[in-house]
PDB file of C-alpha atoms in Angstrom:
ATOM      1  CA  UNK A 178       0.000   0.000   0.000  1.00 40.00           C
ATOM      2  CA  UNK A 179       1.349   3.423  -0.940  1.00 42.00           C
ATOM      3  CA  UNK A 180       1.871   5.737   2.010  1.00 55.00           C
ATOM      4  CA  UNK A 181       0.065   8.983   1.260  1.00 55.00           C
ATOM      5  CA  UNK A 182       2.966  11.006   2.676  1.00 50.00           C
ATOM      6  CA  UNK A 183       5.305   9.443   0.098  1.00 56.00           C
ATOM      7  CA  UNK A 184       3.556  11.144  -2.818  1.00 50.00           C
ATOM      8  CA  UNK A 185       3.444  14.667  -1.399  1.00 58.00           C
ATOM      9  CA  UNK A 186       5.497  17.280  -3.234  1.00 60.00           C
ATOM     10  CA  UNK A 187       8.353  18.175  -0.903  1.00 62.00           C
ATOM     11  CA  UNK A 188      10.155  20.543  -3.260  1.00 60.00           C
ATOM     12  CA  UNK A 189       8.530  23.772  -2.035  1.00 70.00           C
ATOM     13  CA  UNK A 190      10.094  24.075   1.438  1.00 85.00           C
ATOM     14  CA  UNK A 191      13.310  25.838   0.480  1.00 84.00           C
ATOM     15  CA  UNK A 192      13.751  29.335   1.840  1.00 77.00           C
ATOM     16  CA  UNK A 193      14.040  32.437  -0.295  1.00 71.00           C
ATOM     17  CA  UNK A 194      17.137  32.622  -2.505  1.00 75.00           C
ATOM     18  CA  UNK A 195      20.091  33.947  -0.545  1.00 73.00           C
ATOM     19  CA  UNK A 196      18.383  33.389   2.827  1.00 83.00           C
ATOM     20  CA  UNK A 197      19.906  30.575   4.903  1.00 94.00           C
ATOM     21  CA  UNK A 198      18.525  28.982   8.044  1.00 96.00           C
ATOM     22  CA  UNK A 199      20.854  29.222  11.021  1.00 97.00           C
ATOM     23  CA  UNK A 200      22.388  25.845  11.923  1.00 97.00           C
ATOM     24  CA  UNK A 201      23.402  25.445  15.594  1.00 97.00           C
ATOM     25  CA  UNK A 202      24.898  22.564  17.534  1.00 97.00           C
ATOM     26  CA  UNK A 203      25.015  22.680  21.326  1.00 96.00           C
ATOM     27  CA  UNK A 204      28.171  21.281  22.890  1.00 92.00           C
ATOM     28  CA  UNK A 205      26.550  20.264  26.186  1.00 95.00           C
ATOM     29  CA  UNK A 206      23.312  18.537  27.220  1.00 97.00           C
ATOM     30  CA  UNK A 207      20.485  21.079  27.347  1.00 98.00           C
ATOM     31  CA  UNK A 208      17.807  20.960  30.050  1.00 97.00           C
ATOM     32  CA  UNK A 209      14.438  20.180  28.471  1.00 96.00           C
ATOM     33  CA  UNK A 210      12.507  23.115  29.921  1.00 96.00           C
ATOM     34  CA  UNK A 211      15.363  25.449  29.014  1.00 97.00           C
ATOM     35  CA  UNK A 212      15.142  24.230  25.434  1.00 97.00           C
ATOM     36  CA  UNK A 213      11.372  24.675  25.266  1.00 96.00           C
ATOM     37  CA  UNK A 214      11.618  28.239  26.584  1.00 97.00           C
ATOM     38  CA  UNK A 215      14.345  29.043  24.049  1.00 97.00           C
ATOM     39  CA  UNK A 216      12.314  27.552  21.204  1.00 97.00           C
ATOM     40  CA  UNK A 217       9.199  29.493  22.117  1.00 96.00           C
ATOM     41  CA  UNK A 218      11.173  32.724  22.305  1.00 97.00           C
ATOM     42  CA  UNK A 219      12.865  32.166  18.965  1.00 98.00           C
ATOM     43  CA  UNK A 220       9.599  31.108  17.278  1.00 97.00           C
ATOM     44  CA  UNK A 221       7.965  34.322  18.464  1.00 97.00           C
ATOM     45  CA  UNK A 222      10.864  36.336  17.056  1.00 98.00           C
ATOM     46  CA  UNK A 223      10.610  34.532  13.715  1.00 97.00           C
ATOM     47  CA  UNK A 224       6.866  35.210  13.563  1.00 97.00           C
ATOM     48  CA  UNK A 225       7.518  38.881  14.335  1.00 97.00           C
ATOM     49  CA  UNK A 226      10.136  39.091  11.608  1.00 96.00           C
ATOM     50  CA  UNK A 227      12.965  39.948  14.002  1.00 97.00           C
ATOM     51  CA  UNK A 228      14.897  36.660  13.666  1.00 97.00           C
ATOM     52  CA  UNK A 229      15.561  34.122  10.964  1.00 96.00           C
ATOM     53  CA  UNK A 230      14.876  30.402  10.772  1.00 97.00           C
ATOM     54  CA  UNK A 231      16.871  28.129  13.043  1.00 98.00           C
ATOM     55  CA  UNK A 232      17.778  24.435  13.219  1.00 98.00           C
ATOM     56  CA  UNK A 233      19.122  23.588  16.666  1.00 98.00           C
ATOM     57  CA  UNK A 234      20.892  20.248  17.248  1.00 98.00           C
ATOM     58  CA  UNK A 235      21.361  19.064  20.814  1.00 98.00           C
ATOM     59  CA  UNK A 236      21.118  16.270  23.362  1.00 98.00           C
ATOM     60  CA  UNK A 237      19.017  16.260  26.533  1.00 98.00           C
ATOM     61  CA  UNK A 238      19.700  14.739  29.944  1.00 98.00           C
ATOM     62  CA  UNK A 239      17.418  11.693  30.412  1.00 97.00           C
ATOM     63  CA  UNK A 240      13.777  12.794  30.339  1.00 96.00           C
ATOM     64  CA  UNK A 241      10.347  11.609  29.248  1.00 94.00           C
ATOM     65  CA  UNK A 242       8.021  13.969  27.397  1.00 92.00           C
ATOM     66  CA  UNK A 243       4.336  13.660  26.668  1.00 87.00           C
ATOM     67  CA  UNK A 244       2.730  15.291  23.644  1.00 81.00           C
ATOM     68  CA  UNK A 245      -0.829  16.449  23.133  1.00 77.00           C
ATOM     69  CA  UNK A 246      -2.009  12.853  22.569  1.00 77.00           C
ATOM     70  CA  UNK A 247      -0.114  11.405  25.521  1.00 75.00           C
ATOM     71  CA  UNK A 248      -1.819   9.113  28.029  1.00 81.00           C
ATOM     72  CA  UNK A 249      -0.908   8.767  31.693  1.00 81.00           C
ATOM     73  CA  UNK A 250      -0.844   4.978  31.427  1.00 84.00           C
ATOM     74  CA  UNK A 251       1.916   5.152  28.813  1.00 84.00           C
ATOM     75  CA  UNK A 252       4.396   5.984  31.580  1.00 87.00           C
ATOM     76  CA  UNK A 253       5.065   2.554  33.053  1.00 87.00           C
ATOM     77  CA  UNK A 254       7.866   3.545  35.425  1.00 86.00           C
ATOM     78  CA  UNK A 255       8.927   7.032  36.500  1.00 88.00           C
ATOM     79  CA  UNK A 256      12.675   6.592  36.069  1.00 91.00           C
ATOM     80  CA  UNK A 257      13.186  10.155  34.896  1.00 94.00           C
ATOM     81  CA  UNK A 258      11.190  13.405  35.007  1.00 90.00           C
ATOM     82  CA  UNK A 259       8.108  13.558  32.773  1.00 91.00           C
ATOM     83  CA  UNK A 260       7.161  16.852  31.126  1.00 89.00           C
ATOM     84  CA  UNK A 261       3.945  17.594  29.310  1.00 87.00           C
ATOM     85  CA  UNK A 262       4.664  19.504  26.125  1.00 88.00           C
ATOM     86  CA  UNK A 263       2.650  21.159  23.387  1.00 78.00           C
ATOM     87  CA  UNK A 264       4.095  19.141  20.533  1.00 82.00           C
ATOM     88  CA  UNK A 265       2.059  16.548  18.720  1.00 72.00           C
ATOM     89  CA  UNK A 266       2.425  12.879  19.563  1.00 79.00           C
ATOM     90  CA  UNK A 267       2.466  10.809  22.715  1.00 83.00           C
ATOM     91  CA  UNK A 268       5.124   9.775  25.255  1.00 88.00           C
ATOM     92  CA  UNK A 269       8.760   9.439  24.262  1.00 90.00           C
ATOM     93  CA  UNK A 270      12.237   9.413  25.757  1.00 94.00           C
ATOM     94  CA  UNK A 271      15.109  11.833  25.188  1.00 96.00           C
ATOM     95  CA  UNK A 272      18.613  11.353  26.487  1.00 98.00           C
ATOM     96  CA  UNK A 273      22.337  11.174  25.764  1.00 98.00           C
ATOM     97  CA  UNK A 274      23.203   9.491  22.484  1.00 98.00           C
ATOM     98  CA  UNK A 275      20.042  10.721  20.792  1.00 98.00           C
ATOM     99  CA  UNK A 276      20.341  13.577  18.317  1.00 98.00           C
ATOM    100  CA  UNK A 277      17.451  15.961  18.807  1.00 98.00           C
ATOM    101  CA  UNK A 278      16.919  18.563  16.092  1.00 98.00           C
ATOM    102  CA  UNK A 279      14.559  21.411  16.896  1.00 98.00           C
ATOM    103  CA  UNK A 280      13.374  23.063  13.710  1.00 98.00           C
ATOM    104  CA  UNK A 281      12.061  26.624  13.769  1.00 98.00           C
ATOM    105  CA  UNK A 282      10.919  27.582  10.286  1.00 97.00           C
ATOM    106  CA  UNK A 283       8.542  30.222   8.970  1.00 97.00           C
ATOM    107  CA  UNK A 284       6.171  27.934   7.089  1.00 96.00           C
ATOM    108  CA  UNK A 285       3.960  30.811   5.999  1.00 94.00           C
ATOM    109  CA  UNK A 286       6.890  31.991   3.908  1.00 93.00           C
ATOM    110  CA  UNK A 287       8.108  28.543   2.931  1.00 94.00           C
ATOM    111  CA  UNK A 288       4.901  26.493   2.579  1.00 94.00           C
ATOM    112  CA  UNK A 289       1.889  26.555   4.949  1.00 95.00           C
ATOM    113  CA  UNK A 290       1.071  22.846   4.797  1.00 95.00           C
ATOM    114  CA  UNK A 291       1.420  20.884   8.050  1.00 94.00           C
ATOM    115  CA  UNK A 292       0.965  17.458   6.463  1.00 93.00           C
ATOM    116  CA  UNK A 293       3.595  18.111   3.838  1.00 94.00           C
ATOM    117  CA  UNK A 294       5.916  19.550   6.488  1.00 95.00           C
ATOM    118  CA  UNK A 295       5.744  16.357   8.562  1.00 94.00           C
ATOM    119  CA  UNK A 296       6.423  14.345   5.402  1.00 94.00           C
ATOM    120  CA  UNK A 297       9.414  16.588   4.674  1.00 96.00           C
ATOM    121  CA  UNK A 298      10.806  15.917   8.163  1.00 96.00           C
ATOM    122  CA  UNK A 299      10.401  12.181   7.554  1.00 96.00           C
ATOM    123  CA  UNK A 300      12.191  12.528   4.238  1.00 96.00           C
ATOM    124  CA  UNK A 301      15.000  14.427   5.950  1.00 97.00           C
ATOM    125  CA  UNK A 302      15.511  11.509   8.338  1.00 98.00           C
ATOM    126  CA  UNK A 303      15.235   8.910   5.569  1.00 98.00           C
ATOM    127  CA  UNK A 304      17.923  10.637   3.502  1.00 98.00           C
ATOM    128  CA  UNK A 305      20.141  11.008   6.564  1.00 98.00           C
ATOM    129  CA  UNK A 306      19.878   7.291   7.287  1.00 98.00           C
ATOM    130  CA  UNK A 307      20.622   6.482   3.654  1.00 98.00           C
ATOM    131  CA  UNK A 308      24.050   8.089   4.126  1.00 98.00           C
ATOM    132  CA  UNK A 309      24.797   5.136   6.441  1.00 98.00           C
ATOM    133  CA  UNK A 310      23.156   2.546   4.162  1.00 98.00           C
ATOM    134  CA  UNK A 311      20.132   2.239   6.433  1.00 98.00           C
ATOM    135  CA  UNK A 312      16.728   2.029   4.766  1.00 98.00           C
ATOM    136  CA  UNK A 313      14.283   4.123   6.756  1.00 98.00           C
ATOM    137  CA  UNK A 314      10.609   3.900   5.858  1.00 97.00           C
ATOM    138  CA  UNK A 315       7.320   5.662   6.546  1.00 94.00           C
ATOM    139  CA  UNK A 316       4.214   3.910   7.768  1.00 91.00           C
ATOM    140  CA  UNK A 317       0.681   5.074   7.061  1.00 86.00           C
ATOM    141  CA  UNK A 318      -0.552   4.440  10.608  1.00 82.00           C
ATOM    142  CA  UNK A 319       2.636   5.392  12.476  1.00 81.00           C
ATOM    143  CA  UNK A 320       4.422   8.744  12.325  1.00 81.00           C
ATOM    144  CA  UNK A 321       8.182   8.615  12.469  1.00 90.00           C
ATOM    145  CA  UNK A 322      10.764   6.571  10.611  1.00 97.00           C
ATOM    146  CA  UNK A 323      11.028   2.791  10.877  1.00 96.00           C
ATOM    147  CA  UNK A 324      13.455   0.064   9.862  1.00 97.00           C
ATOM    148  CA  UNK A 325      12.506  -3.525   9.104  1.00 97.00           C
ATOM    149  CA  UNK A 326      13.982  -6.138  11.466  1.00 96.00           C
ATOM    150  CA  UNK A 327      13.752  -9.533   9.749  1.00 95.00           C
ATOM    151  CA  UNK A 328      16.383 -10.737  12.232  1.00 95.00           C
ATOM    152  CA  UNK A 329      13.708 -10.488  14.937  1.00 94.00           C
ATOM    153  CA  UNK A 330      10.961 -12.226  12.985  1.00 95.00           C
ATOM    154  CA  UNK A 331       8.414 -11.793  10.216  1.00 95.00           C
ATOM    155  CA  UNK A 332       6.750  -8.378  10.305  1.00 94.00           C
ATOM    156  CA  UNK A 333       9.033  -6.956  12.984  1.00 96.00           C
ATOM    157  CA  UNK A 334      10.043  -3.302  12.693  1.00 96.00           C
ATOM    158  CA  UNK A 335      11.817  -0.840  14.988  1.00 96.00           C
ATOM    159  CA  UNK A 336      11.441   2.903  15.243  1.00 96.00           C
ATOM    160  CA  UNK A 337      14.716   4.747  14.799  1.00 97.00           C
ATOM    161  CA  UNK A 338      13.450   8.320  14.766  1.00 97.00           C
ATOM    162  CA  UNK A 339      10.492  10.162  16.249  1.00 94.00           C
ATOM    163  CA  UNK A 340       8.764  13.326  15.063  1.00 94.00           C
ATOM    164  CA  UNK A 341       6.715  15.786  17.083  1.00 92.00           C
ATOM    165  CA  UNK A 342       5.897  19.298  15.915  1.00 94.00           C
ATOM    166  CA  UNK A 343       4.031  22.370  17.041  1.00 94.00           C
ATOM    167  CA  UNK A 344       3.121  25.505  15.104  1.00 96.00           C
ATOM    168  CA  UNK A 345       2.395  29.039  16.283  1.00 95.00           C
ATOM    169  CA  UNK A 346       1.493  31.649  13.692  1.00 96.00           C
ATOM    170  CA  UNK A 347       2.808  29.206  11.067  1.00 97.00           C
ATOM    171  CA  UNK A 348       6.234  29.014  12.701  1.00 98.00           C
ATOM    172  CA  UNK A 349       7.304  25.460  13.502  1.00 97.00           C
ATOM    173  CA  UNK A 350       9.130  24.291  16.579  1.00 95.00           C
ATOM    174  CA  UNK A 351       9.995  21.022  18.295  1.00 96.00           C
ATOM    175  CA  UNK A 352      11.107  18.590  15.546  1.00 96.00           C
ATOM    176  CA  UNK A 353      12.835  15.217  15.329  1.00 97.00           C
ATOM    177  CA  UNK A 354      14.799  12.796  17.504  1.00 97.00           C
ATOM    178  CA  UNK A 355      17.166  10.320  15.847  1.00 98.00           C
ATOM    179  CA  UNK A 356      18.551   7.445  17.905  1.00 98.00           C
ATOM    180  CA  UNK A 357      22.302   7.287  17.391  1.00 98.00           C
ATOM    181  CA  UNK A 358      23.520   5.552  20.565  1.00 98.00           C
ATOM    182  CA  UNK A 359      21.047   6.113  23.408  1.00 97.00           C
ATOM    183  CA  UNK A 360      20.452   3.631  26.211  1.00 97.00           C
ATOM    184  CA  UNK A 361      17.524   1.804  24.618  1.00 96.00           C
ATOM    185  CA  UNK A 362      16.546   0.241  27.950  1.00 95.00           C
ATOM    186  CA  UNK A 363      15.118   3.608  28.982  1.00 95.00           C
ATOM    187  CA  UNK A 364      12.337   3.162  26.422  1.00 93.00           C
ATOM    188  CA  UNK A 365      11.114   0.120  28.347  1.00 90.00           C
ATOM    189  CA  UNK A 366       9.683   2.371  31.063  1.00 89.00           C
ATOM    190  CA  UNK A 367       7.163   3.872  28.608  1.00 79.00           C
ATOM    191  CA  UNK A 368       4.893   2.831  25.767  1.00 82.00           C
ATOM    192  CA  UNK A 369       6.885   4.675  23.093  1.00 72.00           C
ATOM    193  CA  UNK A 370       4.547   6.881  21.055  1.00 64.00           C
ATOM    194  CA  UNK A 371       1.619   4.727  22.186  1.00 67.00           C
ATOM    195  CA  UNK A 372       2.670   1.735  20.053  1.00 73.00           C
ATOM    196  CA  UNK A 373       1.778  -1.481  21.911  1.00 77.00           C
ATOM    197  CA  UNK A 374       2.194  -4.101  19.159  1.00 81.00           C
ATOM    198  CA  UNK A 375       5.085  -6.346  20.296  1.00 84.00           C
ATOM    199  CA  UNK A 376       6.396  -6.520  16.726  1.00 91.00           C
ATOM    200  CA  UNK A 377       7.284  -2.831  16.865  1.00 92.00           C
ATOM    201  CA  UNK A 378      10.220  -1.776  19.007  1.00 93.00           C
ATOM    202  CA  UNK A 379      12.918   0.879  19.163  1.00 95.00           C
ATOM    203  CA  UNK A 380      16.399   0.807  17.663  1.00 97.00           C
ATOM    204  CA  UNK A 381      19.417   3.014  17.025  1.00 98.00           C
ATOM    205  CA  UNK A 382      22.242   3.226  14.532  1.00 98.00           C
ATOM    206  CA  UNK A 383      24.600   1.522  16.977  1.00 98.00           C
ATOM    207  CA  UNK A 384      21.996  -1.149  17.733  1.00 97.00           C
ATOM    208  CA  UNK A 385      21.913  -1.854  13.988  1.00 98.00           C
ATOM    209  CA  UNK A 386      25.658  -2.459  14.054  1.00 97.00           C
ATOM    210  CA  UNK A 387      26.752   0.989  12.892  1.00 97.00           C
ATOM    211  CA  UNK A 388      29.053   2.624  15.475  1.00 95.00           C
ATOM    212  CA  UNK A 389      28.847   6.086  13.913  1.00 97.00           C
ATOM    213  CA  UNK A 390      29.820   9.283  15.696  1.00 97.00           C
ATOM    214  CA  UNK A 391      27.435  12.112  16.476  1.00 98.00           C
ATOM    215  CA  UNK A 392      29.597  14.373  14.320  1.00 97.00           C
ATOM    216  CA  UNK A 393      29.103  12.073  11.320  1.00 98.00           C
ATOM    217  CA  UNK A 394      25.361  12.084  11.913  1.00 98.00           C
ATOM    218  CA  UNK A 395      25.341  15.883  12.129  1.00 98.00           C
ATOM    219  CA  UNK A 396      27.122  16.153   8.790  1.00 98.00           C
ATOM    220  CA  UNK A 397      24.599  13.811   7.161  1.00 98.00           C
ATOM    221  CA  UNK A 398      21.688  15.680   8.756  1.00 98.00           C
ATOM    222  CA  UNK A 399      22.874  18.997   7.400  1.00 98.00           C
ATOM    223  CA  UNK A 400      23.416  17.701   3.883  1.00 98.00           C
ATOM    224  CA  UNK A 401      19.977  16.063   3.783  1.00 98.00           C
ATOM    225  CA  UNK A 402      18.302  19.116   5.316  1.00 97.00           C
ATOM    226  CA  UNK A 403      19.722  21.394   2.632  1.00 96.00           C
ATOM    227  CA  UNK A 404      18.456  19.087  -0.107  1.00 95.00           C
ATOM    228  CA  UNK A 405      14.893  19.588   1.136  1.00 96.00           C
ATOM    229  CA  UNK A 406      14.774  22.899   2.988  1.00 96.00           C
ATOM    230  CA  UNK A 407      17.545  24.899   1.358  1.00 95.00           C
ATOM    231  CA  UNK A 408      20.748  26.529   2.529  1.00 95.00           C
ATOM    232  CA  UNK A 409      21.992  26.725   6.110  1.00 96.00           C
ATOM    233  CA  UNK A 410      24.569  28.888   7.826  1.00 95.00           C
ATOM    234  CA  UNK A 411      26.482  27.238  10.642  1.00 90.00           C
ATOM    235  CA  UNK A 412      27.207  28.547  14.117  1.00 75.00           C
ATOM    236  CA  UNK A 413      29.306  26.002  16.007  1.00 54.00           C
ATOM    237  CA  UNK A 414      29.266  25.274  18.854  1.00 53.00           C
ATOM    238  CA  UNK A 415      26.411  26.942  20.718  1.00 50.00           C
ATOM    239  CA  UNK A 416      25.007  26.284  24.179  1.00 49.00           C
ATOM    240  CA  UNK A 417      21.962  28.557  24.088  1.00 49.00           C
ATOM    241  CA  UNK A 418      19.538  29.929  21.539  1.00 51.00           C
TER     242      UNK A 418
END
């Protein structure tokens, strides 16, 4: 069955010619609430026309977050703090070894289409994974990016990247989380993204046998981002927005 998000036109998200999104990488773990406050501030500035688009790459200390569709019963064990957040989606884990990319883009200027934007984020992840010879795939009934796991059994798949977005005045924030080398056992304390089917688990690049560095992932992320969303201008390293 063809996934409807696969046939969306993703070519219209590039910024205006000569205008590059700022590309930042934090060199230390960033507290979750600190990151949310910084995102909200920057999104407001973008909407007001006083700041440009920003892609912010970081890692968080261990934390669980619950999106607008989150359910209390999806937290099975309170190992780490749980924060309710305004992004879409359900409960997920963030922590060291996971590359979080918060994406603050003026979609009114680029393309005011939420469905196509989510598909573009999926495509960004899929192209990033392809740089490491990993085939990431979309699923019609499950947002995020998945990899088939025939080694686990027929029909088994693992989620390697999550997506959760929020828009204010057509400016996006929150974004994606790609598992590079997190402690996957921390996902066992939640029902990740509300998926209860035992055939569907969680994986990472290292879990798939690819001991890649975060720097290599960042390079692949930037290249794939520019293919879809247009030019970026780097500021490295950064600890705050």
